[in-house]
mmCIF file of C-alpha atoms in Angstrom:
data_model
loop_
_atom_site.group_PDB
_atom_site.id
_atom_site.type_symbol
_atom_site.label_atom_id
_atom_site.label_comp_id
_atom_site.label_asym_id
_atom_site.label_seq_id
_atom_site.Cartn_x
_atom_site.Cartn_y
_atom_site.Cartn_z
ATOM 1 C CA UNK A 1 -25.984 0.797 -22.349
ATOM 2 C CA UNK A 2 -22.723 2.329 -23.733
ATOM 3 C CA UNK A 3 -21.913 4.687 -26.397
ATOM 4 C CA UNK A 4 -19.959 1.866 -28.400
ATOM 5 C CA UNK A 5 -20.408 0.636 -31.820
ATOM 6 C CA UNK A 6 -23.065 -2.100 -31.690
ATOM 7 C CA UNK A 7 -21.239 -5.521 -33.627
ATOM 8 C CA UNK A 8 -23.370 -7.578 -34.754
ATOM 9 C CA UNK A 9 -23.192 -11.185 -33.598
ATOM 10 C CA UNK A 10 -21.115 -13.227 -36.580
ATOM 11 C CA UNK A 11 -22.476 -16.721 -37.191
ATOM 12 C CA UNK A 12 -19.674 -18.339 -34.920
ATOM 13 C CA UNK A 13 -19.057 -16.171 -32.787
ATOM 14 C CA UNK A 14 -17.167 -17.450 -29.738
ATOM 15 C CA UNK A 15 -16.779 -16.446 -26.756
ATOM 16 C CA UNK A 16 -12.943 -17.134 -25.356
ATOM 17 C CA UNK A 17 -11.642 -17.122 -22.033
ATOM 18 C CA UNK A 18 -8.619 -15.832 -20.473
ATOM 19 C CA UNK A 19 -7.675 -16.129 -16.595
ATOM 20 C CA UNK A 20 -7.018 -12.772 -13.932
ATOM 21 C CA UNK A 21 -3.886 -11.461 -14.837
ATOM 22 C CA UNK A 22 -3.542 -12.672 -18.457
ATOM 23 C CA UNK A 23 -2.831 -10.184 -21.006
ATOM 24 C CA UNK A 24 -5.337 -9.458 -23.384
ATOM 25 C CA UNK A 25 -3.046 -7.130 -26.026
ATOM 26 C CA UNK A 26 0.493 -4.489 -25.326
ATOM 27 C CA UNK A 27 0.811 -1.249 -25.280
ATOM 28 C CA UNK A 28 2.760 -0.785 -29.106
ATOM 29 C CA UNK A 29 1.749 -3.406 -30.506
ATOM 30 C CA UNK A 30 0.003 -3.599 -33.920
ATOM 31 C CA UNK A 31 -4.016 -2.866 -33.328
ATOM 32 C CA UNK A 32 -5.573 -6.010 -35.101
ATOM 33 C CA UNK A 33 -8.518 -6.820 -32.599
ATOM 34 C CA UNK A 34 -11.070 -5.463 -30.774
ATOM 35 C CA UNK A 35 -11.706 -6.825 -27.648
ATOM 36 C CA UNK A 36 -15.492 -7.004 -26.160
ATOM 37 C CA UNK A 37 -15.855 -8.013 -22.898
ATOM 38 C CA UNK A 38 -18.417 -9.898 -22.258
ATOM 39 C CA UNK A 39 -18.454 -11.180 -18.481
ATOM 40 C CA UNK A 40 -15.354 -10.095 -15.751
ATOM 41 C CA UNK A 41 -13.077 -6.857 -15.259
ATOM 42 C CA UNK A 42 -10.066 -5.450 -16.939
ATOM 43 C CA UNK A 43 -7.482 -2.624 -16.292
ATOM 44 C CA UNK A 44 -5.914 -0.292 -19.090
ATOM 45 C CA UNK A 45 -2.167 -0.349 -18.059
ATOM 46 C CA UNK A 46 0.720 2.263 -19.162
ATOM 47 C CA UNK A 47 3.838 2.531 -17.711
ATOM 48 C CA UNK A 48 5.519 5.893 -17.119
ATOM 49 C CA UNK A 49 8.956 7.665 -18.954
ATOM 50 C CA UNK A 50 10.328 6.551 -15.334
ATOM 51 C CA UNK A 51 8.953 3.156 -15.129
ATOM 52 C CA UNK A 52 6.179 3.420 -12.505
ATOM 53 C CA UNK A 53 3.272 1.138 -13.488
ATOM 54 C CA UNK A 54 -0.112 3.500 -13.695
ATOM 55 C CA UNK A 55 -4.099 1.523 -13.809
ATOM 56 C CA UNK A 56 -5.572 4.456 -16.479
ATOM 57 C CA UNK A 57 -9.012 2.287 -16.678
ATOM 58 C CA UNK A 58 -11.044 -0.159 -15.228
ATOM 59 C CA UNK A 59 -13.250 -2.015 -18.235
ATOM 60 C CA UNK A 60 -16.687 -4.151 -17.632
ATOM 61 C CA UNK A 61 -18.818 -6.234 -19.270
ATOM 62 C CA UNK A 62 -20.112 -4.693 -22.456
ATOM 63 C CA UNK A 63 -17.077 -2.600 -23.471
ATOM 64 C CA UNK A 64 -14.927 -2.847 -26.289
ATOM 65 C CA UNK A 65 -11.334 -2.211 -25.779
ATOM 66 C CA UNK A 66 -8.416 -1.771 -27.965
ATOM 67 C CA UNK A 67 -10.512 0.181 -30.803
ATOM 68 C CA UNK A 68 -7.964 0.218 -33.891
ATOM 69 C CA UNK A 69 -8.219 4.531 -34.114
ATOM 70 C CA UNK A 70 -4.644 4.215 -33.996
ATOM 71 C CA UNK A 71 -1.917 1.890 -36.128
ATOM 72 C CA UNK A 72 -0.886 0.083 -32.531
ATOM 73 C CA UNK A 73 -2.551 -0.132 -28.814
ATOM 74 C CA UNK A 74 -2.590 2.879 -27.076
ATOM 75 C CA UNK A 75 -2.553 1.182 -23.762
ATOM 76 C CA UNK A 76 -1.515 -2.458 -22.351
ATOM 77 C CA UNK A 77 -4.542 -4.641 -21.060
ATOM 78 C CA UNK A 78 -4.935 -7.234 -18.656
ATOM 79 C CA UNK A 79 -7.704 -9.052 -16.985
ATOM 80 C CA UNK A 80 -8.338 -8.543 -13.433
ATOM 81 C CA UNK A 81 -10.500 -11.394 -13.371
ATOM 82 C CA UNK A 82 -11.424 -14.086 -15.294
ATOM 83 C CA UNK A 83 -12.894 -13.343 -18.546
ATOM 84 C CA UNK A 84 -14.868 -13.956 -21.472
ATOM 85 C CA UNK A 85 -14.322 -12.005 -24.539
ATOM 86 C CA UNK A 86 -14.868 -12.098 -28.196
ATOM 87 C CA UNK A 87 -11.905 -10.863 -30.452
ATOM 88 C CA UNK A 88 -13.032 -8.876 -34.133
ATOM 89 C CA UNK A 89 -10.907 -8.031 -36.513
ATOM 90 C CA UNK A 90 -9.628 -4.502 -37.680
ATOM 91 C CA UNK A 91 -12.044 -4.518 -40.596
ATOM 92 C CA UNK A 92 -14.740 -5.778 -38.815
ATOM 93 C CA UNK A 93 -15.062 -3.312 -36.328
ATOM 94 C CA UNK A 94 -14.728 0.014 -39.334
ATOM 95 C CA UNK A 95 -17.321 -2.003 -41.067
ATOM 96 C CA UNK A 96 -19.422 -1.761 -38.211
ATOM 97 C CA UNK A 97 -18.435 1.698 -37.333
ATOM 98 C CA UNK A 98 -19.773 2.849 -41.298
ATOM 99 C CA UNK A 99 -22.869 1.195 -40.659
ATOM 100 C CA UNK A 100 -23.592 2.568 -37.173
ATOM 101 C CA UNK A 101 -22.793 6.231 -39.008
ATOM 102 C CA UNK A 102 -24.947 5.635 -41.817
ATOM 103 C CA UNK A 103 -28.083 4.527 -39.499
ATOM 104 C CA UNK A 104 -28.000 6.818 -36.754
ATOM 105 C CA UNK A 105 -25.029 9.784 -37.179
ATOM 106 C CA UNK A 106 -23.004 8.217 -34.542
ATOM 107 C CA UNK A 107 -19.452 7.997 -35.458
ATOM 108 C CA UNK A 108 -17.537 10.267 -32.728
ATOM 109 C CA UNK A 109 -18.608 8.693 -29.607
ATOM 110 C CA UNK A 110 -18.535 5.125 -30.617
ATOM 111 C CA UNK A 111 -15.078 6.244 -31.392
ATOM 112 C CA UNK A 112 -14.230 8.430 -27.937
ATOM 113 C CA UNK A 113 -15.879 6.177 -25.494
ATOM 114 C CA UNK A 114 -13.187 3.660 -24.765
ATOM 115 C CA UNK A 115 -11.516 6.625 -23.624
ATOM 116 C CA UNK A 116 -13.932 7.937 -21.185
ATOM 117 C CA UNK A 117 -12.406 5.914 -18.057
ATOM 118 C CA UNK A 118 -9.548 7.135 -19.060
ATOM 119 C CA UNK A 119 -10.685 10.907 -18.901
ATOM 120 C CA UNK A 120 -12.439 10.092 -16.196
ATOM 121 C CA UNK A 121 -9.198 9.382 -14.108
ATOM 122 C CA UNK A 122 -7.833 12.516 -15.120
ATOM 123 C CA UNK A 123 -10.691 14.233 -13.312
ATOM 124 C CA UNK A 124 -10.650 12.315 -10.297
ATOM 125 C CA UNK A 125 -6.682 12.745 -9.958
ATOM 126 C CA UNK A 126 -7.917 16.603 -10.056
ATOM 127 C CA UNK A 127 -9.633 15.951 -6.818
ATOM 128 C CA UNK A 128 -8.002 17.158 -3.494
ATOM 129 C CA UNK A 129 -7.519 13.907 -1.129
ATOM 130 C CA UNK A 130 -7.653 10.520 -1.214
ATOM 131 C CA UNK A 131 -10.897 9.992 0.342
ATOM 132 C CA UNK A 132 -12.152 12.172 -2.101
ATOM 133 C CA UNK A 133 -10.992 10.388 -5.384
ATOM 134 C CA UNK A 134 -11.736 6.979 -3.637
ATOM 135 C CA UNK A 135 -15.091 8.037 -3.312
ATOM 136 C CA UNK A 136 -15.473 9.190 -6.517
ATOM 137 C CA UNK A 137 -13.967 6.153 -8.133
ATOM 138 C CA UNK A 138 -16.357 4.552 -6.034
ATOM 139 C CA UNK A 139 -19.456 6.561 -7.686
ATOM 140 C CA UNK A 140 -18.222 5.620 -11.466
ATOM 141 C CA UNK A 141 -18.162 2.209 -10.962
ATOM 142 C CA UNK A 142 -20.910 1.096 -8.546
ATOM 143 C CA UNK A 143 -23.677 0.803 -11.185
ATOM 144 C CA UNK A 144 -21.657 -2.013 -13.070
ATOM 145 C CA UNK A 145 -20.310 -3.949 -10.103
ATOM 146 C CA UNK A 146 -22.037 -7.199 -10.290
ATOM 147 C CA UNK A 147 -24.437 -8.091 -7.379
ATOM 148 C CA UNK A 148 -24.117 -11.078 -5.318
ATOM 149 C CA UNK A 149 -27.387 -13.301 -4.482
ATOM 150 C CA UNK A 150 -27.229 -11.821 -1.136
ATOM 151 C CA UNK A 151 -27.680 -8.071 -2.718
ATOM 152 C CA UNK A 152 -24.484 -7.176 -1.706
ATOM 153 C CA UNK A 153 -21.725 -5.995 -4.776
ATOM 154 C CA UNK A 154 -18.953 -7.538 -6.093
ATOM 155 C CA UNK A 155 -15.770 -5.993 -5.716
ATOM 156 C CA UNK A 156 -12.802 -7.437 -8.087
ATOM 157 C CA UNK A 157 -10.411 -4.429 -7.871
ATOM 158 C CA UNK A 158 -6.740 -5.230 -5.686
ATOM 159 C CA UNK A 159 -5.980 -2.737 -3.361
ATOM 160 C CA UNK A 160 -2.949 -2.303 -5.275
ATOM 161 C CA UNK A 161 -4.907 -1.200 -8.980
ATOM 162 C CA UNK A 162 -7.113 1.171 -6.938
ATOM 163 C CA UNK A 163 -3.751 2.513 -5.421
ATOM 164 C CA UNK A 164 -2.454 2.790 -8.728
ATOM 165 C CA UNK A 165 -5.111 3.830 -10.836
ATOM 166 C CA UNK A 166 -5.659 7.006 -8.112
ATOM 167 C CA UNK A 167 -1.590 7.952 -7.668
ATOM 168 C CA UNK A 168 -2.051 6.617 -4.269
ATOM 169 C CA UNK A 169 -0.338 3.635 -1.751
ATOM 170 C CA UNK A 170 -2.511 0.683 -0.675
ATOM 171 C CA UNK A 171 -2.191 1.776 2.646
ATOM 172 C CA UNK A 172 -4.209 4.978 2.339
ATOM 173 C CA UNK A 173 -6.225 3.025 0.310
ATOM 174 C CA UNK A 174 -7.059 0.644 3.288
ATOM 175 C CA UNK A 175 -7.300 4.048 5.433
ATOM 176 C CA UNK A 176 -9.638 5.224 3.364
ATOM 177 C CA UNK A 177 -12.237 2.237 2.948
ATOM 178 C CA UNK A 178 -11.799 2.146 6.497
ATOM 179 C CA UNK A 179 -12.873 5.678 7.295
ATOM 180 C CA UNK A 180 -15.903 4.695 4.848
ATOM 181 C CA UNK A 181 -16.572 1.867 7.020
ATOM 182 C CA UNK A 182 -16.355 3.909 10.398
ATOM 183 C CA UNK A 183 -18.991 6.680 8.871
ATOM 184 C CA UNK A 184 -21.147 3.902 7.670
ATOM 185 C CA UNK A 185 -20.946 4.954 4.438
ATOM 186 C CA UNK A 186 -20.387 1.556 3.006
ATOM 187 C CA UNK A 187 -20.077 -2.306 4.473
ATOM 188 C CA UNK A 188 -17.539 -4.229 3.569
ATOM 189 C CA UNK A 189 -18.129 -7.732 5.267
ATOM 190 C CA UNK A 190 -15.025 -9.210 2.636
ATOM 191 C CA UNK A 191 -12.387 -7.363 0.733
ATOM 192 C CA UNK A 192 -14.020 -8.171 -2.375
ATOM 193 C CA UNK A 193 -17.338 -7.722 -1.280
ATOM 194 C CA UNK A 194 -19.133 -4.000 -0.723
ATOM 195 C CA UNK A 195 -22.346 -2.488 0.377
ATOM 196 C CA UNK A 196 -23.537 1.016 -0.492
ATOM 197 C CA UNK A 197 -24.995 2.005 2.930
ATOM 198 C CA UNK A 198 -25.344 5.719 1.914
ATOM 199 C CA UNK A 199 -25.022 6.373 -1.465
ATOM 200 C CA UNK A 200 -26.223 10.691 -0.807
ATOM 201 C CA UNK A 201 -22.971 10.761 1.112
ATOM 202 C CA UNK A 202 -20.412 8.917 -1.426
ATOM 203 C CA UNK A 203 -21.789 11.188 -3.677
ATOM 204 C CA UNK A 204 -21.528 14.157 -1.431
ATOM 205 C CA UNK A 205 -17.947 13.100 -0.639
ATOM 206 C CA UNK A 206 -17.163 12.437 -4.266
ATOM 207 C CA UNK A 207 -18.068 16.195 -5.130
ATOM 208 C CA UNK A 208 -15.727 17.229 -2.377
ATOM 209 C CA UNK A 209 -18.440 18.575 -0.327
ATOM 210 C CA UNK A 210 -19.088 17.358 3.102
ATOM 211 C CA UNK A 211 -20.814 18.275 6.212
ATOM 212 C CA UNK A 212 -18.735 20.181 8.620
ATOM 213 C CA UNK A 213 -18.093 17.112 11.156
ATOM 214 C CA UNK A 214 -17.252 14.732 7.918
ATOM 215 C CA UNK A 215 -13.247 14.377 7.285
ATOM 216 C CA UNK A 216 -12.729 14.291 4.037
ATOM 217 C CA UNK A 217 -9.198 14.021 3.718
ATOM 218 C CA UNK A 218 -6.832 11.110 4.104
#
């Protein structure tokens, strides 16, 4: 469950595709769509005053991206996997956003939840080490990782976005998972594939607390 305005389903309604690393809308351009995901991953993309390409969200199935609260996109999107999505228009989406307001009061966060991840990164970059923000990127997204028939969890995110999305290099990215590994923390029998072996001590790490003989640095 989300915090997003609920659109109801139009008569045709389809459902369109679009393969990893297709772009969904750009940063600047006009906001005429909003964009509800409805199966796969996508990252919010910006790229710095220097150039330097930053991940400022991941996106799942169920949210809506690209909400028109602005005249143009506020961030670039791509998919990191394949996708299905359903495109509404501008005035579809206020419509729905004045009738979600007049039946229950909510207006403000159908409005500020797209930008959640995004203020969620800002916290987790506020967390001293690598391990530590790994972890507790690890935390946010774990509920809506889809499972695998054998129980384990999917894990679509490169190396590189995680890298990128914490201020980080894929190699202390690797280091980290690693060290998760080695404390048996977490599985991870393919590099898109992860088990929660002790979700108390994710957590723990996550909060920047640790026991004494834990490393929580990178």
């Amino acid at each position: 469950m989300n915090n997003f305005v609920e659109l109801e389903p139009r008569r045709y309604e389809i459902a369109m595709p679009a393969r990893s690393g297709e772009m969904l809308f750009l940063e600047g351009d006009p906001c005429e769509h909003v964009y509800e995901l409805r199966a796969g991953v996508a990252r919010g993309i910006s790229v710095s005053v220097e150039g330097y390409r930053q991940v400022t969200a991941f996106f799942f199935a169920g949210d809506q991206i690209g909400l028109p609260v602005t005249e143009s996109y506020r961030f670039t999107a791509e998919a990191v996997t394949d996708l299905l999505y359903v495109r509404h228009s501008r005035q579809w989406w206020h419509e729905a956003l004045i009738r979600s307001y007049r039946e229950d009061g909510r207006l403000l966060p159908s409005i500020c939840a797209e930008q959640d991840p995004i203020f969620r990164r800002g916290m987790i970059l506020g967390c001293n080490g690598v391990l530590v923000r790994l972890c507790a990127l690890l935390t946010s997204i774990v509920d809506r990782l889809p499972m695998r028939s054998d129980g384990s969890l999917f894990l679509p995110l490169p190396q590189v976005d995680m890298a990128a999305y914490l201020a980080t290099t894929p190699e202390s990215i690797c280091r980290a998972l690693r060290r998760l590994r080695e404390e048996s923390i977490i599985s991870m029998p393919r590099r898109d594939q992860i088990n929660i072996i002790d979700r108390d001590r994710l957590e723990c790490f996550a909060n920047g607390g640790a026991r004494q003989t834990d490393t929580v640095f990178v």
